[in-house]
Structures are given as structure tokens and as C-alpha cells.
Amino acid sequence: MEVDEGVQATNDDASECKRSAVQMGYWEDKYISMFVRGTERKAPEINRGYFARIRGVRILIDKFLKRVGSEYQIINLGAGFDTLYWQLKDHGYKVTNFIELDFPTVTSRKCYYIKRNKTLLNEIYIEDGEVRFSATDMHAGNYHLVGVDLRNLVEVEQKLAQSEVNLDIPTLFIAECVLVYIETGATHRLLSWITSKFPNAMFISYEQVNMGDKFGTVMLNNLRARGCPLAGVDACLSLETQKGRFFESNWDGAAAWNMVDVYNAIPVSERQRIEQIEFLDEHELLMQLFQHYCICIGWKGDLFRDIDIT
Ligand SMILES: C[S@@+](CC[C@H](N)C(=O)[O-])C[C@H]1O[C@@H](n2cnc3c(N)ncnc32)[C@H](O)[C@@H]1O
């Protein structure tokens, strides 16, 4: 239980870092401050790291959106206080169904923030005017937020059914810094379940890589010391082990890039803009961090075959 608390706290960390970078002007997100109060300024390499993560994931989300028609679904696993739903709405996307899952302790806080914030609530696309809240879950139009332990597949299935999941439409799964906290066997069961149920699916996972080298070992020890062991670290040894996780659970294909490559895939004009925001002294450290994080995608069915970051 204590370990789970350490894992849940990683959401506060991620949300604070995102807010810090947004405040500095790295990217726009008018919603993140509705979930996290003011926070101290983070180091430039942290802000840049988050910029690369957010932009890299977004490039791939946009590729998914380009390949689908008018009916599609997004399922964010371990969503924390992510604001993608509202951002897509602002950009004119009408997602058929958007489902967020996280531990009940995290979703209950997110429910609370949404409930008391008119902007967040009013922007949810509610056709029938009905919003249902429980302590940990909310169901409103095309937006569903549900509390569940992703290691418990029976419950995951139940919660998705309550969220009107549609197995027949193209579906994007996102897990941003999540699978690394889940035991290898449980992730294998989750990924296998997804491929057995969703004929057209794409999965975007962002997390650590090269965890077997010296720098990776120091990162692991730091996280352990903060009460947060990486139970799924076996898949984070290389880009090959990252892809292997998808191949071993019957996905049709997979690709993976470290964050150096992801950063280079971001348009030059955007990189130039953010590189002028603040002075970066620790260039070497940023490169090492970039070499120790990656984005891996998996696809099932022909619709998302061979999607590339470039
Ligand atoms: C580092 S945070 C990232 C949050 C969000 N994806 C983001 O990028 O801002 C990891 C999230 O995964 C969630 N998580 C980890 N293991 C989980 C599990 N077994 N079941 C449900 N949620 C889990 C945590 O509670 C936390 O919110």
C-alpha cells in the first residue's frame, strides 16, 4: 500500500512540473493551473524534458487523429491530472469517447477539481445534460473519469463498460510514465487484453529506457529512496525491450525512439523558440536525461501501421 502511495504521488510531481513549464511559456495549457496550485520554478533541464515529452506525445496523437474518421476513442491509462481532453476540445476535436483511468485516490481529487470548476465542467461535451459523480468516478457526455487499479483486469473491464467503451472504433491508449510502475506480468496481461478486444488500436507509452547503465541505476536508486520503486523496469532496459513488451502481447507492430530523436523530430522553429526561454547550463545533463527516456508505440490492425515520429 505504501508503495502505491509513492506511485500516486508521482502525479503531483508531474503536474507541478507541467505547470512550471507552462508558466515559463514552453507550451500553452490554460487548464493545468486548475489542477495544481502555484509551484516553484523547476530547473531548465526539467522544463525542457517536459516540453519534449508533451510535444513528442502530441505529435503522435496528431498522427492518430489524422488516420481516424469521425468516430474514435481515447483511453488514458494512469491519466493523473492530464488536461488533453480539454485541449483537444479547444482545438475543435470531438472525440467520440474519452476515458481516463487512475487509482481512486487520484481520480477522486480530479473529480473534486472538475466539480468545483465551472470552466472545466462547462467545456465537457454533454449532449443529454447529465453528469454523474460518485466519490471517485464521473461520467458526463463523452468524458469518463474512473478510479481503478490497472493491475486488476476484471475491474478495469467493469469500469470501461461503465464508461460506454466501444470496442469497434479506432482507439488510442496513452500511458505517460505509468507502465513503469506496474509489474511486468500485470502489464503483459493488460496489453494482451487490449489486443484481444480492440481490432484497431494504437498505444503510446512514454517512460524510462537504458535503465541498466550507470546513469539509469542512479535514477532507479533515487526513485527507490523516494518510496517509488519501478516495478516494470524490466521493459525499460533498451528500445528493444520496450518494443518487446508489445510484440510479446500480440500487437501487430511497435516502434520506439529515445528522447534525443523525439526532440529532433519537433519542428526547428519550435525548438529555437523554447531554447531561448531560459539559459541551459547543464546541456550534458539534459542529453543524458533524453537518452534515458523514450516513447514507444504499438499498433493493432492496419489503420495505424508504421506510424513514425518524423
Ligand atoms: C507519473 S504519473 C503520470 C500522470 C499522467 N499520465 C501525466 O503524464 O501527467 C503516473 C500515474 O500513473 C498512475 N498509476 C500508476 N500505477 C497505476 C495503477 N496500477 N493503477 C492505476 N493508476 C496507476 C499514478 O497514480 C499516477 O497518476
Coordinates of C-alpha atoms and ligand atoms in Angstrom, one line a residue:
M1 CA 0.0 0.0 0.0
E2 CA 2.8 2.4 0.9
V3 CA 4.4 1.7 -2.5
D4 CA 1.1 2.6 -4.2
E5 CA 1.1 5.9 -2.3
G6 CA 4.5 6.7 -3.6
V7 CA 3.4 5.9 -7.1
Q8 CA 0.2 8.0 -6.8
A9 CA 2.4 11.0 -5.6
T10 CA 4.2 10.9 -8.9
N11 CA 1.1 12.5 -10.4
D12 CA 1.6 15.6 -8.2
D13 CA 5.2 15.7 -9.3
A14 CA 4.3 15.5 -13.0
S15 CA 1.5 18.1 -12.7
E16 CA 3.8 20.5 -10.9
C17 CA 6.5 20.1 -13.5
K18 CA 4.0 20.6 -16.3
R19 CA 2.6 23.8 -14.6
S20 CA 6.1 25.1 -14.1
A21 CA 7.0 24.7 -17.8
V22 CA 3.7 26.1 -18.9
Q23 CA 4.2 29.2 -16.7
M24 CA 7.6 29.7 -18.3
G25 CA 6.0 29.6 -21.8
Y26 CA 7.2 26.3 -23.1
W27 CA 3.7 25.4 -24.3
E28 CA 0.1 26.5 -23.8
D29 CA -2.2 24.8 -21.3
K30 CA -4.7 27.0 -19.7
Y31 CA -6.2 24.1 -17.7
I32 CA -3.2 22.7 -15.8
S33 CA -3.3 25.5 -13.3
M34 CA -6.9 24.5 -12.4
F35 CA -5.5 21.2 -11.0
V36 CA -2.2 22.4 -9.4
R37 CA -1.6 25.4 -7.4
G38 CA 1.4 27.7 -7.9
T39 CA 4.6 25.8 -7.8
E40 CA 8.3 26.7 -7.5
R41 CA 10.2 27.2 -10.7
K42 CA 11.9 24.0 -11.9
A43 CA 15.4 23.7 -13.4
P44 CA 15.7 24.4 -17.1
E45 CA 16.6 20.8 -18.0
I46 CA 13.4 19.6 -16.3
N47 CA 11.3 22.2 -18.2
R48 CA 12.9 21.2 -21.5
G49 CA 12.5 17.5 -20.7
Y50 CA 8.7 18.0 -20.1
F51 CA 8.5 20.1 -23.3
A52 CA 10.0 17.2 -25.3
R53 CA 7.7 14.7 -23.6
I54 CA 4.5 16.7 -24.2
R55 CA 5.3 17.7 -27.8
G56 CA 6.5 14.2 -28.7
V57 CA 3.4 12.5 -27.4
R58 CA 1.3 15.2 -29.1
I59 CA 3.0 14.7 -32.5
L60 CA 1.9 11.0 -32.2
I61 CA -1.6 11.9 -31.0
D62 CA -2.0 14.1 -34.1
K63 CA -0.9 11.3 -36.3
F64 CA -3.5 9.1 -34.8
L65 CA -6.1 11.8 -35.3
K66 CA -5.2 12.2 -38.9
R67 CA -5.7 8.5 -39.6
V68 CA -9.2 8.1 -38.0
G69 CA -12.6 9.2 -39.3
S70 CA -15.3 10.9 -37.2
E71 CA -15.6 8.0 -34.7
Y72 CA -12.7 7.4 -32.4
Q73 CA -11.9 6.9 -28.8
I74 CA -9.1 7.8 -26.4
I75 CA -8.3 5.9 -23.3
N76 CA -5.7 7.5 -21.0
L77 CA -4.2 4.9 -18.5
G78 CA -2.8 6.5 -15.3
A79 CA -4.1 9.8 -16.6
G80 CA -3.4 11.7 -13.4
F81 CA -4.3 15.4 -13.8
D82 CA -3.7 15.3 -17.6
T83 CA -5.7 18.0 -19.5
L84 CA -5.7 16.5 -23.0
Y85 CA -9.5 16.2 -23.1
W86 CA -9.9 20.0 -22.7
Q87 CA -7.1 20.8 -25.1
L88 CA -8.5 18.7 -27.9
K89 CA -11.9 20.3 -27.4
D90 CA -10.3 23.7 -27.7
H91 CA -8.7 22.6 -31.0
G92 CA -12.1 21.6 -32.4
Y93 CA -11.8 17.8 -32.0
K94 CA -14.9 16.0 -30.9
V95 CA -13.7 12.7 -29.5
T96 CA -16.5 10.1 -29.6
N97 CA -15.5 8.8 -26.2
F98 CA -12.7 9.8 -23.9
I99 CA -11.9 7.7 -20.8
E100 CA -9.4 8.4 -18.1
L101 CA -8.3 5.8 -15.5
D102 CA -6.1 6.1 -12.4
F103 CA -6.1 5.0 -8.8
P104 CA -9.3 6.0 -7.0
T105 CA -7.3 8.3 -4.7
V106 CA -6.1 10.3 -7.7
T107 CA -9.4 10.3 -9.6
S108 CA -11.4 11.4 -6.5
R109 CA -9.2 14.5 -6.4
K110 CA -9.6 15.1 -10.1
C111 CA -13.4 14.7 -9.8
Y112 CA -13.3 17.3 -7.0
Y113 CA -11.4 19.8 -9.0
I114 CA -13.7 19.4 -12.1
K115 CA -16.8 19.6 -10.0
R116 CA -16.0 22.9 -8.4
N117 CA -14.5 24.5 -11.6
K118 CA -17.1 25.9 -14.0
T119 CA -14.6 26.2 -16.9
L120 CA -13.6 22.6 -16.7
L121 CA -17.2 21.4 -16.3
N122 CA -18.8 23.6 -18.9
E123 CA -16.3 22.5 -21.5
I124 CA -17.2 18.9 -21.3
Y125 CA -19.4 17.9 -24.2
I126 CA -22.6 16.9 -22.5
E127 CA -25.4 16.0 -25.0
D128 CA -28.0 14.9 -22.6
G129 CA -27.2 17.3 -19.8
E130 CA -26.5 14.5 -17.4
V131 CA -23.4 14.5 -15.2
R132 CA -23.0 11.6 -12.8
F133 CA -20.4 11.9 -10.0
S134 CA -19.5 9.3 -7.4
A135 CA -16.7 9.8 -4.9
T136 CA -14.1 8.5 -7.3
D137 CA -15.8 8.4 -10.8
M138 CA -17.5 10.8 -13.1
H139 CA -19.5 10.2 -16.3
A140 CA -20.5 13.2 -18.4
G141 CA -21.3 13.0 -22.1
N142 CA -18.2 11.8 -23.9
Y143 CA -15.9 12.2 -20.9
H144 CA -15.4 9.5 -18.3
L145 CA -13.0 9.5 -15.3
V146 CA -12.8 6.3 -13.3
G147 CA -10.9 5.1 -10.3
V148 CA -9.3 1.6 -10.7
D149 CA -6.1 -0.3 -10.2
L150 CA -4.8 -1.1 -13.7
R151 CA -3.4 -4.3 -12.3
N152 CA -6.9 -5.6 -11.7
L153 CA -8.2 -6.5 -15.2
V154 CA -11.7 -7.6 -14.0
E155 CA -12.3 -4.2 -12.5
V156 CA -10.7 -2.4 -15.5
E157 CA -13.2 -4.2 -17.7
Q158 CA -16.1 -3.2 -15.5
K159 CA -15.0 0.4 -15.3
L160 CA -14.6 0.6 -19.1
A161 CA -18.0 -0.9 -19.6
Q162 CA -19.5 1.7 -17.3
S163 CA -17.7 4.3 -19.4
E164 CA -19.5 3.1 -22.5
V165 CA -16.3 1.8 -24.1
N166 CA -16.8 1.0 -27.8
L167 CA -14.5 -1.9 -28.9
D168 CA -15.3 -1.4 -32.6
I169 CA -14.0 2.1 -33.2
P170 CA -10.3 3.1 -33.6
T171 CA -8.9 3.6 -30.1
L172 CA -5.8 5.3 -28.8
F173 CA -4.3 4.2 -25.5
I174 CA -2.0 6.6 -23.8
A175 CA 0.3 5.7 -20.8
E176 CA 2.6 8.6 -19.9
C177 CA 5.0 7.4 -17.3
V178 CA 2.7 4.7 -16.0
L179 CA 3.6 1.2 -17.1
V180 CA 7.0 1.5 -15.5
Y181 CA 5.3 1.4 -12.1
I182 CA 3.4 -1.8 -12.9
E183 CA 4.8 -5.3 -12.5
T184 CA 5.8 -6.9 -15.9
G185 CA 3.2 -9.7 -15.6
A186 CA 0.3 -7.3 -15.0
T187 CA 1.3 -5.0 -17.9
H188 CA 1.6 -8.1 -20.1
R189 CA -2.0 -9.1 -19.1
L190 CA -3.3 -5.6 -19.7
L191 CA -1.6 -5.2 -23.1
S192 CA -2.7 -8.7 -24.2
W193 CA -6.3 -8.0 -23.1
I194 CA -6.3 -4.8 -25.2
T195 CA -5.2 -6.6 -28.4
S196 CA -7.7 -9.3 -27.8
K197 CA -10.5 -6.8 -27.6
F198 CA -9.7 -3.9 -29.8
P199 CA -9.2 -4.7 -33.5
N200 CA -8.0 -1.2 -34.4
A201 CA -5.8 0.3 -31.7
M202 CA -2.7 2.4 -31.2
F203 CA -0.8 2.7 -27.9
I204 CA 1.6 5.5 -26.9
S205 CA 3.8 4.9 -23.9
Y206 CA 6.4 7.4 -22.6
E207 CA 8.8 6.3 -19.9
Q208 CA 12.4 5.4 -18.9
V209 CA 14.9 3.5 -21.0
N210 CA 18.5 2.4 -20.7
M211 CA 17.9 1.7 -17.0
G212 CA 20.7 -0.9 -16.9
D213 CA 23.5 1.6 -17.3
K214 CA 25.3 3.8 -14.7
F215 CA 23.1 6.9 -15.1
G216 CA 19.9 4.6 -15.1
T217 CA 21.0 2.9 -11.9
V218 CA 21.4 6.2 -10.2
M219 CA 17.9 7.3 -11.4
L220 CA 16.4 4.0 -10.1
N221 CA 18.1 4.4 -6.7
N222 CA 16.8 7.9 -6.4
L223 CA 13.2 6.8 -7.1
R224 CA 13.5 3.9 -4.7
A225 CA 14.7 6.3 -2.0
R226 CA 11.6 8.3 -2.6
G227 CA 9.4 5.3 -1.9
C228 CA 8.7 4.7 -5.6
P229 CA 10.4 1.5 -7.0
L230 CA 9.9 0.9 -10.7
A231 CA 8.2 -2.5 -10.7
G232 CA 8.1 -2.6 -14.5
V233 CA 11.7 -1.7 -15.0
D234 CA 12.5 -5.0 -16.9
A235 CA 10.9 -3.4 -20.0
C236 CA 13.0 -0.3 -19.6
L237 CA 16.4 -1.7 -20.4
S238 CA 16.5 -0.7 -24.1
L239 CA 14.3 0.3 -27.0
E240 CA 14.2 -3.4 -27.9
T241 CA 12.8 -4.4 -24.5
Q242 CA 10.3 -1.6 -24.8
K243 CA 9.1 -2.8 -28.2
G244 CA 9.3 -6.4 -27.0
R245 CA 6.5 -5.7 -24.5
F246 CA 4.1 -5.1 -27.4
F247 CA 5.3 -8.0 -29.6
E248 CA 5.0 -10.4 -26.7
S249 CA 1.4 -9.4 -26.1
N250 CA 0.3 -9.9 -29.7
W251 CA 0.4 -6.3 -31.0
D252 CA 1.0 -6.2 -34.8
G253 CA 3.9 -3.8 -34.6
A254 CA 5.8 -1.5 -32.4
A255 CA 8.4 1.3 -32.7
A256 CA 10.4 3.2 -30.2
W257 CA 12.6 6.4 -30.1
N258 CA 14.7 7.8 -27.3
M259 CA 14.1 11.4 -26.4
V260 CA 17.1 12.7 -28.4
D261 CA 15.3 11.5 -31.5
V262 CA 12.0 12.7 -30.4
Y263 CA 13.3 16.2 -29.6
N264 CA 14.9 16.3 -33.1
A265 CA 11.5 15.4 -34.6
I266 CA 10.0 18.6 -33.2
P267 CA 9.9 21.4 -35.8
V268 CA 13.1 23.5 -35.7
S269 CA 11.1 26.8 -35.2
E270 CA 9.6 25.4 -32.1
R271 CA 12.9 24.2 -30.7
Q272 CA 14.5 27.5 -31.4
R273 CA 11.7 29.3 -29.6
I274 CA 11.9 27.3 -26.4
E275 CA 15.7 27.2 -26.4
Q276 CA 15.5 31.0 -25.9
I277 CA 13.2 30.9 -22.9
E278 CA 15.9 30.3 -20.4
F279 CA 19.6 29.7 -20.3
L280 CA 20.6 26.0 -20.0
D281 CA 23.8 25.4 -18.3
E282 CA 23.5 21.7 -17.9
H283 CA 23.4 20.7 -21.6
E284 CA 25.2 17.4 -20.9
L285 CA 22.7 16.5 -18.2
L286 CA 19.8 17.2 -20.5
M287 CA 21.3 14.9 -23.1
Q288 CA 21.7 12.2 -20.5
L289 CA 18.1 12.6 -19.4
F290 CA 17.0 12.5 -23.1
Q291 CA 18.9 9.2 -23.5
H292 CA 17.1 7.7 -20.5
Y293 CA 13.5 8.4 -21.6
C294 CA 11.7 7.2 -24.7
I295 CA 8.4 7.0 -26.5
C296 CA 7.3 3.6 -27.6
I297 CA 4.2 2.9 -29.7
G298 CA 2.3 -0.3 -30.5
W299 CA -0.3 -0.8 -33.1
K300 CA -3.0 -3.4 -33.8
G301 CA -4.8 -3.5 -37.2
D302 CA -3.8 -1.8 -40.4
L303 CA -5.0 1.7 -39.7
F304 CA -2.0 2.7 -37.6
R305 CA 0.7 0.5 -39.2
D306 CA 4.1 2.1 -39.4
I307 CA 3.3 5.4 -37.7
D308 CA 6.6 7.2 -37.3
I309 CA 7.6 10.2 -35.1
T310 CA 9.2 12.0 -38.1
Ligands
LIG1 C1 4.0 9.9 -13.3 S1 2.2 10.0 -13.1 C2 1.8 10.5 -14.7 C3 0.4 11.0 -14.8 C4 0.0 11.4 -16.2 N1 0.0 10.3 -17.1 C5 0.9 12.5 -16.7 O1 1.7 12.2 -17.6 O2 0.9 13.6 -16.2 C6 1.8 8.2 -13.0 C7 0.3 8.0 -12.8 O3 0.1 6.6 -13.0 C8 -0.9 6.2 -12.1 N2 -0.7 4.7 -11.9 C9 0.4 4.0 -11.7 N3 0.2 2.7 -11.4 C10 -1.2 2.6 -11.5 C11 -2.1 1.5 -11.3 N4 -1.7 0.3 -11.0 N5 -3.4 1.8 -11.5 C12 -3.9 3.0 -11.7 N6 -3.1 4.1 -11.9 C13 -1.8 3.9 -11.8 C14 -0.4 7.0 -10.8 O4 -1.5 7.1 -9.9 C15 -0.1 8.4 -11.4 O5 -1.3 9.2 -11.5

